[in-house]
Each structure stands twice: as C-alpha cells, then as structure tokens.
Amino acid sequence: VSSCRGQKLAGGLRVAARCPPRRGAKMRSSCVLLAALVALAAYYIYIPLPSSVSDPWKLMLLDATFRGAQQVSNLIHYLGLSHHLLALNFIIVSFGKKSAWSSAQVKVTDTDFDGVEVRVFEGPPKPEEPLKRSVVYVHGGGWALASASTSWSPSDEIRYYDELCTAMAEELNAVIVSIEYRLVPKVYFPEQINDVVRATKYFLEPKVLEKYMVDPGRICISGDSAGGNLAAAVGQQFTQDASLKNKLKLQALIYPVLQALDFNTPSYQQNMNTPILPRYVMVKYWVDYFKGNYDFVEAMIVNNHTSLDVEEAAALRARLNWTSLLPASIVKNYKPVVQTTGNARIVRELPQLLDARSAPLIADQVVLQDLPKTYILTCEHDVLRDDGIMYAKRLESAGVEVTLDYFEDGFHGCMIFTSWPTNFSVGIRTRNSYINWLDQNL
C-alpha cells in the first residue's frame, strides 16, 4: 500500500512528501468546471422568446450559432484578416454548401446569364405540357450573405436555397433560375439590382426561353428578405421597361425588406431583439449595402435620418404612414417615433435611402398600379413584418391583386429551414403555402 507519510531522517526529523491529489478531488474539480461551462453555454443560448414562436428552443440554438459566427467574423475583421461580411459568408457557406447535383427528377446546372452566375433547376417534363412555367428566384442574406459565388468555391450554393429550388422545380414541374448576384463588400447598391436585371432580361429572351422550354406567359420573379427587396425592385423596373417583349406574370415576396426610412414600425419595436434578425443587425445591413458609416447606425435606429427637419424625407413620409396603412390589430399601442430635429448629414451622404430602387415601398402610385398579381408572406416575429403588410396595402390601393400570407408563429428566415437539424414546423408550412400559391396562380 502506498504511503504519503514522508521520509524519516537522522535525528528524528521527517521530510514531508508531495502526495498526488486524491481521485475524488479531481472528480469534484471536473464537475465544477463542467457545471460552469454548461451554465455559461445556457446563458449564451437562452433568450426570452414569445410562447407563440415555432420551436423556441431550436430557434435559440440557431440564433446562438449565428451570433457565434458573427462574433468570430467580427474578430477576424478586427485583426485585419478579412472583411467581417466575407468571413461571415464563408462560415455560413462552409456549414451548408452544395455543388450542382442532379436527381432523377430535377436536372441542375451552373451557368451564367449575361455574365451573372445562375443555377438552373429543371423539373420533370409533363407530356400534356410541352412548355414549363418558371420562377426566377433571388436569395436573401442582407445583400451580403448566403451565396458562394464570391467565396472560395464558385460552383457551390448554400444548401438551404438549393433544397428550396429543387422542391419548387419538382413540385411545380418548373424551371427555377436561382441568381447568384454579387455581394457586399465586393459591390454595393445598385450593383445587386443590376445583376438581377441583367440575368432576368437574358432569361426572358425568346431564344433562351425556347432552350429551357419555358412558357413566356408563365414566369414569376420571387425572393426572400433582401432577395425579396431585389425582386420587388426589378418587378417595378420591368413594368416601366417598354423594350421587354415578355412580361412577368407574378411576383412572390417572402418577408421582404422594403424600406429604410422608419425603423420604429410596430414590428421593429416589438421584435427589436428577436432572432434571427434583430433591428440593430438589419440597420447595419442597410449601412453596409450603401457603403455607409457605422457611426450612423444608432442615429438611424431612432429615426434621426428622417426627422422633421430633413426636407428630403418629408415628401415620402406619407407613403410610410403606418398608423393608416396597418390594421389596428397590428398597431396596438405602439406610437410613431418622429424626431423634430435629427441628423440631415445621413441622407446627404446616403441618398440611396430615399431611392425607390432600394426601398420599393416608397415608389410612386403610378409605378405600383402596373405590377402583376402579388404574393407577400409575412411573419409575426420579424422586424420586417410591417414592411410586407404596408406594401400589400399600397398595392391593393393601386388596384393590384394581392395575397397576404401571414404566419403567427413565423420568424425571419423560417421558410428555408425545413431539413434536419434546422427543421422548423413553420418552415415546412410556409414553404408548402408558398409553393401551393405558385401552383395555383402560375
């Protein structure tokens, strides 16, 4: 049996021995450390969420993952290794990239339309329909994320959008064109719009439609989030373009971002800290899109950029009067935030804020009245909810037929989260509802 009594020397002196720590002490230390790590992880992951949101704990985990990726990318930016948006996009794409891969039902090819990278998904042919319908799809991601075309591997696409476009092609027996427009910080507004315009115009050429066997009278433009913004802007532009022989039959906008004049609509106030798009993050995306100064962010959050003394915004404010555009059930007890004096420098340096190409919600009524039948999907737990509702109201007032599809348990981005481990029940329901509307109307 080992002993830790030490050694006895001449004269009766004893030298103390260094005994190894007992196994029980080691175990206790490990348990304390583990408990501390678990507590820290729980503190980082947990955020208070409304009880009505879909799969709250799964959403917390998703949000914590995204926040972690943002913090890593910010550190990379701080160290001068890369722009934070390039780093964040690389992280996101690395977790879910997918090369072009055809299945028995859907043929997938990567190509370019007038110099713009696209991925084309061709659904199974129907003998009774020699010509297919088609959707031009514009992905979201704050004009800066969710595409590998500006990353290390130009042939890869984030799998969430790949899965969505594959499902659309198969279920609709359609040709889906996913546009890989260039991203911030490689290019800034309005280059993203220009890419979508060029690619869509090329696709609408008779010889290209004939190649893909697409019916020129059954084409829709669609997109989610920032992609919904680009789709709406292109839709407005095409209505004014007399040179286009083939017109769009439909537009379908999924929780679109449509204005940057008021960051205190009821949904912005209600969901200012709601994942996965808090208000602060959305305002930063706008500033990045315009290559603006981050010092403007805090002022824009409180609407200092559109205060009463900013004359350039005065004429547009009525088009965003949410007290009249939104129903009472949405307005509730929220009050408009209108500053008497603000920071006129913001609009002077970023006049793009007042450009209808960046903010389709503020377009003239004469532009809106020529738009095609429209589908708008909105979610309760989303800062952009009211952008979509107000746009639907303005379109209806202009005589456009609109379907407003509202999901009480939805959150921003939910429609692309339909497969394990990020499969949300509301993601599956929103995707099914969206595809069903396309099936019935396209």
Short mmCIF file of C-alpha atoms in Angstrom, two decimals:
data_model
loop_
_atom_site.label_atom_id
_atom_site.label_comp_id
_atom_site.label_asym_id
_atom_site.label_seq_id
_atom_site.Cartn_x
_atom_site.Cartn_y
_atom_site.Cartn_z
CA VAL A 1 0.00 0.00 0.00
CA SER A 2 1.43 3.39 -0.98
CA SER A 3 2.08 5.92 1.76
CA CYS A 4 2.36 9.73 1.81
CA ARG A 5 3.93 9.95 5.30
CA GLY A 6 7.29 11.21 4.03
CA GLN A 7 10.78 10.03 4.88
CA LYS A 8 12.32 9.78 8.36
CA LEU A 9 15.85 11.19 8.57
CA ALA A 10 18.55 11.02 11.23
CA GLY A 11 17.71 12.86 14.39
CA GLY A 12 14.04 12.01 14.12
CA LEU A 13 13.29 14.65 11.51
CA ARG A 14 10.64 13.85 8.92
CA VAL A 15 10.53 15.34 5.39
CA ALA A 16 7.00 15.88 4.09
CA ALA A 17 6.17 14.09 0.88
CA ARG A 18 4.25 15.64 -2.06
CA CYS A 19 1.26 13.41 -2.41
CA PRO A 20 -0.75 13.22 -5.65
CA PRO A 21 -4.24 14.72 -5.33
CA ARG A 22 -6.93 12.26 -4.49
CA ARG A 23 -9.15 10.99 -7.29
CA GLY A 24 -12.22 12.36 -5.52
CA ALA A 25 -10.77 15.88 -5.52
CA LYS A 26 -10.07 15.62 -9.26
CA MET A 27 -13.61 14.48 -9.91
CA ARG A 28 -15.07 17.35 -7.90
CA SER A 29 -12.95 19.89 -9.81
CA SER A 30 -14.03 18.42 -13.14
CA CYS A 31 -17.69 18.50 -12.14
CA VAL A 32 -17.43 22.14 -11.03
CA LEU A 33 -15.74 23.08 -14.32
CA LEU A 34 -18.31 21.18 -16.36
CA ALA A 35 -21.19 22.78 -14.46
CA ALA A 36 -19.67 26.22 -15.04
CA LEU A 37 -19.31 25.56 -18.77
CA VAL A 38 -22.89 24.30 -19.01
CA ALA A 39 -24.14 27.37 -17.16
CA LEU A 40 -22.18 29.67 -19.49
CA ALA A 41 -23.50 27.85 -22.56
CA ALA A 42 -27.08 28.06 -21.27
CA TYR A 43 -26.62 31.77 -20.53
CA TYR A 44 -25.32 32.35 -24.06
CA ILE A 45 -28.01 30.30 -25.76
CA TYR A 46 -31.08 31.31 -23.77
CA ILE A 47 -33.03 34.37 -24.83
CA PRO A 48 -36.63 35.14 -23.87
CA LEU A 49 -38.98 34.32 -26.73
CA PRO A 50 -42.74 34.66 -27.14
CA SER A 51 -44.60 31.44 -26.45
CA SER A 52 -46.23 31.59 -29.87
CA VAL A 53 -42.98 31.30 -31.86
CA SER A 54 -42.31 27.99 -33.60
CA ASP A 55 -39.90 25.55 -31.87
CA PRO A 56 -38.44 28.12 -29.43
CA TRP A 57 -35.52 26.06 -28.11
CA LYS A 58 -34.43 25.11 -31.60
CA LEU A 59 -34.63 28.79 -32.58
CA MET A 60 -32.44 29.71 -29.59
CA LEU A 61 -29.80 27.21 -30.73
CA LEU A 62 -29.96 28.50 -34.30
CA ASP A 63 -29.66 32.09 -33.09
CA ALA A 64 -26.73 31.25 -30.80
CA THR A 65 -24.93 29.59 -33.71
CA PHE A 66 -25.47 32.61 -35.93
CA ARG A 67 -24.41 35.03 -33.19
CA GLY A 68 -21.28 32.97 -32.63
CA ALA A 69 -20.45 33.10 -36.34
CA GLN A 70 -20.97 36.88 -36.32
CA GLN A 71 -18.65 37.31 -33.35
CA VAL A 72 -15.94 35.20 -34.97
CA SER A 73 -16.24 37.19 -38.21
CA ASN A 74 -16.06 40.47 -36.26
CA LEU A 75 -12.87 39.25 -34.57
CA ILE A 76 -11.38 38.35 -37.96
CA HIS A 77 -12.27 41.85 -39.17
CA TYR A 78 -10.75 43.45 -36.07
CA LEU A 79 -7.49 41.53 -36.61
CA GLY A 80 -7.36 42.82 -40.18
CA LEU A 81 -7.54 39.35 -41.72
CA SER A 82 -10.69 39.88 -43.79
CA HIS A 83 -13.85 41.97 -44.07
CA HIS A 84 -16.35 40.72 -41.49
CA LEU A 85 -19.04 40.04 -44.13
CA LEU A 86 -16.65 37.99 -46.27
CA ALA A 87 -15.68 35.98 -43.21
CA LEU A 88 -19.29 35.52 -42.12
CA ASN A 89 -20.38 34.43 -45.58
CA PHE A 90 -17.52 31.93 -45.72
CA ILE A 91 -18.57 30.45 -42.36
CA ILE A 92 -22.23 30.20 -43.40
CA VAL A 93 -21.48 28.65 -46.78
CA SER A 94 -18.95 26.22 -45.27
CA PHE A 95 -21.63 24.83 -42.97
CA GLY A 96 -24.11 24.24 -45.76
CA LYS A 97 -22.63 24.42 -49.26
CA LYS A 98 -23.78 22.16 -52.04
CA SER A 99 -22.47 21.65 -55.55
CA ALA A 100 -24.74 21.31 -58.56
CA TRP A 101 -26.15 17.81 -58.41
CA SER A 102 -28.99 16.45 -60.49
CA SER A 103 -31.51 13.89 -59.27
CA ALA A 104 -33.80 11.58 -61.18
CA GLN A 105 -36.48 14.27 -61.08
CA VAL A 106 -34.56 17.57 -61.30
CA LYS A 107 -31.70 18.50 -63.61
CA VAL A 108 -29.34 21.06 -62.02
CA THR A 109 -26.76 23.06 -63.96
CA ASP A 110 -24.50 26.01 -63.23
CA THR A 111 -24.12 28.60 -65.97
CA ASP A 112 -24.18 32.36 -66.46
CA PHE A 113 -26.78 34.69 -67.93
CA ASP A 114 -25.15 37.76 -69.46
CA GLY A 115 -22.16 37.41 -67.14
CA VAL A 116 -24.19 36.75 -63.98
CA GLU A 117 -23.80 33.35 -62.31
CA VAL A 118 -27.02 31.33 -62.07
CA ARG A 119 -28.04 27.82 -61.10
CA VAL A 120 -30.86 26.37 -63.17
CA PHE A 121 -33.18 23.69 -61.79
CA GLU A 122 -35.26 21.93 -64.46
CA GLY A 123 -38.24 19.98 -63.18
CA PRO A 124 -39.62 16.81 -64.77
CA PRO A 125 -41.49 17.37 -68.05
CA LYS A 126 -45.23 16.77 -68.35
CA PRO A 127 -46.40 15.15 -71.58
CA GLU A 128 -49.54 17.28 -71.55
CA GLU A 129 -47.50 20.49 -71.05
CA PRO A 130 -44.66 20.82 -73.59
CA LEU A 131 -43.76 24.27 -72.16
CA LYS A 132 -42.95 24.69 -68.46
CA ARG A 133 -43.68 27.54 -66.10
CA SER A 134 -40.72 29.25 -64.42
CA VAL A 135 -39.64 31.14 -61.31
CA VAL A 136 -36.65 33.49 -61.19
CA TYR A 137 -35.53 33.23 -57.55
CA VAL A 138 -33.38 35.79 -55.70
CA HIS A 139 -31.90 34.57 -52.40
CA GLY A 140 -31.76 36.60 -49.20
CA GLY A 141 -28.87 37.33 -46.86
CA GLY A 142 -28.69 41.10 -46.30
CA TRP A 143 -27.27 41.68 -49.82
CA ALA A 144 -24.04 40.16 -48.41
CA LEU A 145 -24.56 36.50 -47.45
CA ALA A 146 -25.88 33.09 -48.47
CA SER A 147 -24.01 32.68 -51.75
CA ALA A 148 -20.71 31.01 -52.53
CA SER A 149 -20.23 32.86 -55.80
CA THR A 150 -17.93 35.40 -54.16
CA SER A 151 -16.27 32.87 -51.88
CA TRP A 152 -13.59 30.23 -52.43
CA SER A 153 -15.76 27.84 -54.39
CA PRO A 154 -17.87 29.49 -57.12
CA SER A 155 -19.63 26.25 -58.04
CA ASP A 156 -21.23 25.81 -54.62
CA GLU A 157 -24.55 27.19 -53.37
CA ILE A 158 -25.85 27.24 -49.82
CA ARG A 159 -27.86 24.06 -49.39
CA TYR A 160 -30.94 25.74 -47.87
CA TYR A 161 -31.69 27.56 -51.11
CA ASP A 162 -30.62 24.59 -53.17
CA GLU A 163 -33.19 22.44 -51.37
CA LEU A 164 -35.90 25.10 -51.78
CA CYS A 165 -35.29 25.49 -55.52
CA THR A 166 -35.16 21.72 -56.01
CA ALA A 167 -38.50 21.31 -54.24
CA MET A 168 -40.04 24.09 -56.34
CA ALA A 169 -38.77 22.58 -59.60
CA GLU A 170 -40.05 19.13 -58.72
CA GLU A 171 -43.43 20.06 -57.24
CA LEU A 172 -44.25 22.68 -59.88
CA ASN A 173 -42.72 20.82 -62.85
CA ALA A 174 -40.99 24.14 -63.45
CA VAL A 175 -37.67 25.73 -64.40
CA ILE A 176 -36.21 27.61 -61.43
CA VAL A 177 -33.43 30.13 -62.06
CA SER A 178 -31.50 30.96 -58.88
CA ILE A 179 -29.49 34.15 -59.40
CA GLU A 180 -26.08 34.34 -57.74
CA TYR A 181 -25.78 38.13 -57.72
CA ARG A 182 -22.57 39.75 -56.46
CA LEU A 183 -22.47 40.59 -52.78
CA VAL A 184 -21.34 43.29 -50.37
CA PRO A 185 -18.46 44.13 -49.87
CA LYS A 186 -17.39 43.21 -53.41
CA VAL A 187 -20.05 45.53 -54.81
CA TYR A 188 -22.63 47.91 -53.34
CA PHE A 189 -26.05 49.34 -54.27
CA PRO A 190 -27.25 49.31 -57.01
CA GLU A 191 -25.00 46.58 -58.46
CA GLN A 192 -27.03 43.76 -56.85
CA ILE A 193 -30.13 45.08 -58.64
CA ASN A 194 -28.22 45.42 -61.89
CA ASP A 195 -27.11 41.78 -61.70
CA VAL A 196 -30.67 40.57 -61.18
CA VAL A 197 -31.94 42.79 -64.01
CA ARG A 198 -29.28 41.54 -66.44
CA ALA A 199 -29.80 37.88 -65.63
CA THR A 200 -33.61 38.12 -65.77
CA LYS A 201 -33.64 40.07 -69.03
CA TYR A 202 -31.34 37.48 -70.58
CA PHE A 203 -33.60 34.66 -69.42
CA LEU A 204 -36.65 36.41 -70.88
CA GLU A 205 -35.13 36.46 -74.36
CA PRO A 206 -37.18 34.21 -76.69
CA LYS A 207 -34.21 32.03 -77.69
CA VAL A 208 -33.31 31.36 -74.03
CA LEU A 209 -36.89 30.54 -73.05
CA GLU A 210 -37.05 28.20 -76.04
CA LYS A 211 -33.83 26.47 -74.93
CA TYR A 212 -35.30 25.74 -71.50
CA MET A 213 -38.79 25.05 -72.92
CA VAL A 214 -40.41 27.78 -70.79
CA ASP A 215 -43.81 29.31 -71.47
CA PRO A 216 -43.15 33.09 -71.85
CA GLY A 217 -46.56 33.86 -70.32
CA ARG A 218 -45.94 31.91 -67.09
CA ILE A 219 -42.89 33.47 -65.42
CA CYS A 220 -42.68 34.72 -61.84
CA ILE A 221 -39.99 36.69 -60.04
CA SER A 222 -39.55 35.85 -56.38
CA GLY A 223 -37.18 36.26 -53.46
CA ASP A 224 -36.89 36.27 -49.69
CA SER A 225 -35.68 39.01 -47.34
CA ALA A 226 -33.04 41.06 -49.20
CA GLY A 227 -33.83 38.89 -52.22
CA GLY A 228 -37.46 39.96 -51.86
CA ASN A 229 -36.23 43.55 -51.90
CA LEU A 230 -34.34 42.94 -55.15
CA ALA A 231 -37.27 41.05 -56.70
CA ALA A 232 -39.65 43.89 -55.84
CA ALA A 233 -37.26 46.49 -57.27
CA VAL A 234 -36.83 44.52 -60.50
CA GLY A 235 -40.58 43.99 -60.77
CA GLN A 236 -41.14 47.75 -60.58
CA GLN A 237 -38.39 48.43 -63.10
CA PHE A 238 -39.75 45.91 -65.60
CA THR A 239 -43.22 47.48 -65.58
CA GLN A 240 -41.62 50.70 -66.85
CA ASP A 241 -39.46 48.99 -69.49
CA ALA A 242 -41.22 49.18 -72.84
CA SER A 243 -38.46 47.20 -74.56
CA LEU A 244 -39.38 43.96 -72.80
CA LYS A 245 -41.36 41.64 -75.06
CA ASN A 246 -42.08 39.12 -72.32
CA LYS A 247 -43.55 40.38 -69.05
CA LEU A 248 -43.66 38.82 -65.61
CA LYS A 249 -46.93 37.13 -64.75
CA LEU A 250 -46.44 37.14 -60.96
CA GLN A 251 -44.22 38.38 -58.17
CA ALA A 252 -43.86 36.50 -54.87
CA LEU A 253 -42.10 38.23 -51.97
CA ILE A 254 -41.11 36.33 -48.82
CA TYR A 255 -40.73 38.52 -45.70
CA PRO A 256 -39.22 41.25 -47.91
CA VAL A 257 -37.23 44.25 -46.67
CA LEU A 258 -38.84 47.23 -48.40
CA GLN A 259 -37.83 50.48 -46.70
CA ALA A 260 -35.13 52.15 -44.60
CA LEU A 261 -36.93 55.32 -43.54
CA ASP A 262 -38.68 54.09 -40.40
CA PHE A 263 -37.02 51.63 -38.04
CA ASN A 264 -39.77 52.07 -35.46
CA THR A 265 -42.79 50.49 -37.08
CA PRO A 266 -44.73 48.27 -34.66
CA SER A 267 -42.87 45.17 -35.85
CA TYR A 268 -39.49 46.87 -35.46
CA GLN A 269 -40.44 47.95 -31.93
CA GLN A 270 -41.95 44.59 -30.99
CA ASN A 271 -39.16 42.43 -32.44
CA MET A 272 -36.12 44.65 -31.92
CA ASN A 273 -34.25 41.78 -30.21
CA THR A 274 -35.94 38.81 -31.87
CA PRO A 275 -33.80 36.25 -33.71
CA ILE A 276 -32.53 35.80 -36.26
CA LEU A 277 -32.73 39.41 -37.44
CA PRO A 278 -32.61 41.96 -34.58
CA ARG A 279 -33.19 45.60 -35.50
CA TYR A 280 -29.57 46.59 -34.95
CA VAL A 281 -28.37 43.91 -37.39
CA MET A 282 -30.91 44.97 -40.04
CA VAL A 283 -29.82 48.60 -39.83
CA LYS A 284 -26.17 47.54 -40.18
CA TYR A 285 -27.06 45.57 -43.33
CA TRP A 286 -28.55 48.75 -44.79
CA VAL A 287 -25.43 50.76 -43.96
CA ASP A 288 -23.23 48.05 -45.48
CA TYR A 289 -25.41 47.94 -48.61
CA PHE A 290 -24.80 51.65 -49.15
CA LYS A 291 -21.13 51.54 -48.08
CA GLY A 292 -22.02 53.94 -45.30
CA ASN A 293 -20.56 54.94 -41.97
CA TYR A 294 -21.27 52.69 -38.97
CA ASP A 295 -21.49 55.85 -36.87
CA PHE A 296 -24.90 56.38 -38.48
CA VAL A 297 -26.41 53.16 -37.12
CA GLU A 298 -27.51 54.39 -33.68
CA ALA A 299 -28.99 57.58 -35.14
CA MET A 300 -30.91 55.62 -37.77
CA ILE A 301 -32.34 53.25 -35.16
CA VAL A 302 -34.18 56.20 -33.56
CA ASN A 303 -35.18 57.68 -36.96
CA ASN A 304 -32.83 60.66 -36.77
CA HIS A 305 -32.21 60.28 -40.51
CA THR A 306 -35.86 61.09 -41.34
CA SER A 307 -36.61 63.71 -38.70
CA LEU A 308 -38.96 66.59 -39.45
CA ASP A 309 -36.08 68.90 -40.33
CA VAL A 310 -34.81 66.54 -43.06
CA GLU A 311 -36.62 68.07 -46.02
CA GLU A 312 -35.64 65.32 -48.46
CA ALA A 313 -37.69 62.77 -46.48
CA ALA A 314 -40.78 64.93 -45.98
CA ALA A 315 -42.47 64.05 -49.28
CA LEU A 316 -42.02 60.31 -48.69
CA ARG A 317 -43.18 60.15 -45.10
CA ALA A 318 -46.87 59.89 -46.04
CA ARG A 319 -46.18 56.72 -48.02
CA LEU A 320 -44.97 55.09 -44.81
CA ASN A 321 -47.74 56.31 -42.52
CA TRP A 322 -48.25 53.00 -40.76
CA THR A 323 -50.98 54.39 -38.50
CA SER A 324 -53.22 54.32 -41.58
CA LEU A 325 -51.61 51.50 -43.58
CA LEU A 326 -51.61 48.91 -40.79
CA PRO A 327 -54.70 47.37 -39.15
CA ALA A 328 -55.48 48.15 -35.51
CA SER A 329 -54.58 44.58 -34.52
CA ILE A 330 -51.01 45.28 -35.65
CA VAL A 331 -50.70 48.89 -34.45
CA LYS A 332 -51.86 48.03 -30.91
CA ASN A 333 -50.46 50.65 -28.51
CA TYR A 334 -47.30 51.42 -30.47
CA LYS A 335 -46.58 55.06 -31.23
CA PRO A 336 -44.70 56.55 -34.20
CA VAL A 337 -41.18 57.74 -33.49
CA VAL A 338 -40.77 61.06 -35.31
CA GLN A 339 -37.87 63.26 -34.27
CA THR A 340 -38.25 67.03 -34.53
CA THR A 341 -34.56 67.52 -35.21
CA GLY A 342 -32.16 64.87 -36.38
CA ASN A 343 -29.08 64.27 -38.49
CA ALA A 344 -29.54 65.59 -42.02
CA ARG A 345 -25.98 64.52 -42.84
CA ILE A 346 -27.09 60.87 -43.06
CA VAL A 347 -29.43 61.41 -46.01
CA ARG A 348 -26.94 63.77 -47.67
CA GLU A 349 -24.24 61.10 -47.53
CA LEU A 350 -26.62 58.20 -48.19
CA PRO A 351 -29.22 59.50 -50.67
CA GLN A 352 -29.84 55.85 -51.59
CA LEU A 353 -32.06 55.66 -48.50
CA LEU A 354 -34.69 57.65 -50.41
CA ASP A 355 -34.29 55.77 -53.70
CA ALA A 356 -37.27 53.57 -54.63
CA ARG A 357 -34.86 51.03 -56.09
CA SER A 358 -33.60 50.32 -52.58
CA ALA A 359 -36.96 50.97 -50.91
CA PRO A 360 -39.76 49.70 -53.21
CA LEU A 361 -42.37 50.59 -50.59
CA ILE A 362 -41.92 54.32 -51.34
CA ALA A 363 -42.45 54.01 -55.11
CA ASP A 364 -44.97 56.25 -56.86
CA GLN A 365 -48.55 55.01 -57.17
CA VAL A 366 -48.28 55.09 -60.98
CA VAL A 367 -45.47 52.54 -60.75
CA LEU A 368 -47.35 50.27 -58.37
CA GLN A 369 -50.52 50.12 -60.45
CA ASP A 370 -48.78 48.27 -63.29
CA LEU A 371 -47.36 45.49 -61.13
CA PRO A 372 -48.53 41.88 -61.66
CA LYS A 373 -50.51 39.73 -59.24
CA THR A 374 -48.55 39.56 -56.00
CA TYR A 375 -47.96 37.17 -53.10
CA ILE A 376 -46.42 38.51 -49.87
CA LEU A 377 -45.54 36.25 -46.94
CA THR A 378 -45.05 37.85 -43.52
CA CYS A 379 -44.20 36.52 -40.05
CA GLU A 380 -45.30 37.79 -36.67
CA HIS A 381 -41.86 37.53 -35.05
CA ASP A 382 -39.97 39.54 -37.65
CA VAL A 383 -38.87 43.20 -37.74
CA LEU A 384 -39.85 43.23 -41.45
CA ARG A 385 -43.45 42.09 -40.89
CA ASP A 386 -44.91 45.57 -41.34
CA ASP A 387 -42.88 46.30 -44.49
CA GLY A 388 -44.75 43.48 -46.20
CA ILE A 389 -48.16 44.41 -44.82
CA MET A 390 -47.78 48.07 -45.83
CA TYR A 391 -46.66 47.10 -49.31
CA ALA A 392 -49.68 44.83 -49.69
CA LYS A 393 -51.94 47.73 -48.64
CA ARG A 394 -50.33 50.15 -51.09
CA LEU A 395 -50.57 47.61 -53.92
CA GLU A 396 -54.23 46.94 -53.19
CA SER A 397 -54.91 50.69 -53.21
CA ALA A 398 -53.24 50.82 -56.63
CA GLY A 399 -55.56 48.09 -57.95
CA VAL A 400 -53.13 45.15 -57.82
CA GLU A 401 -54.45 41.73 -56.77
CA VAL A 402 -52.54 40.73 -53.62
CA THR A 403 -52.42 37.63 -51.42
CA LEU A 404 -51.05 38.43 -47.95
CA ASP A 405 -49.98 35.19 -46.24
CA TYR A 406 -49.39 35.76 -42.51
CA PHE A 407 -47.88 33.23 -40.07
CA GLU A 408 -48.44 33.91 -36.39
CA ASP A 409 -45.63 31.58 -35.24
CA GLY A 410 -43.18 32.53 -38.01
CA PHE A 411 -39.82 34.25 -37.65
CA HIS A 412 -37.50 35.86 -40.17
CA GLY A 413 -35.86 33.33 -42.47
CA CYS A 414 -38.04 30.42 -41.39
CA MET A 415 -39.02 29.25 -44.89
CA ILE A 416 -35.58 27.88 -45.74
CA PHE A 417 -35.29 25.88 -42.52
CA THR A 418 -37.05 22.65 -43.47
CA SER A 419 -34.43 19.90 -43.07
CA TRP A 420 -32.62 18.41 -40.09
CA PRO A 421 -31.11 19.73 -37.86
CA THR A 422 -32.71 23.12 -38.61
CA ASN A 423 -36.16 21.83 -39.47
CA PHE A 424 -38.93 24.02 -38.07
CA SER A 425 -42.62 23.20 -38.35
CA VAL A 426 -43.35 26.75 -39.52
CA GLY A 427 -40.59 26.42 -42.11
CA ILE A 428 -42.34 23.45 -43.70
CA ARG A 429 -45.75 25.16 -43.55
CA THR A 430 -44.52 28.43 -45.07
CA ARG A 431 -42.73 26.62 -47.89
CA ASN A 432 -45.80 24.49 -48.65
CA SER A 433 -48.08 27.55 -48.63
CA TYR A 434 -45.73 29.47 -50.94
CA ILE A 435 -45.38 26.61 -53.44
CA ASN A 436 -49.12 25.96 -53.32
CA TRP A 437 -49.85 29.60 -54.25
CA LEU A 438 -47.41 29.37 -57.15
CA ASP A 439 -49.03 26.13 -58.29
CA GLN A 440 -52.49 27.71 -58.30
CA ASN A 441 -51.53 31.01 -59.94
CA LEU A 442 -48.54 30.46 -62.22
#
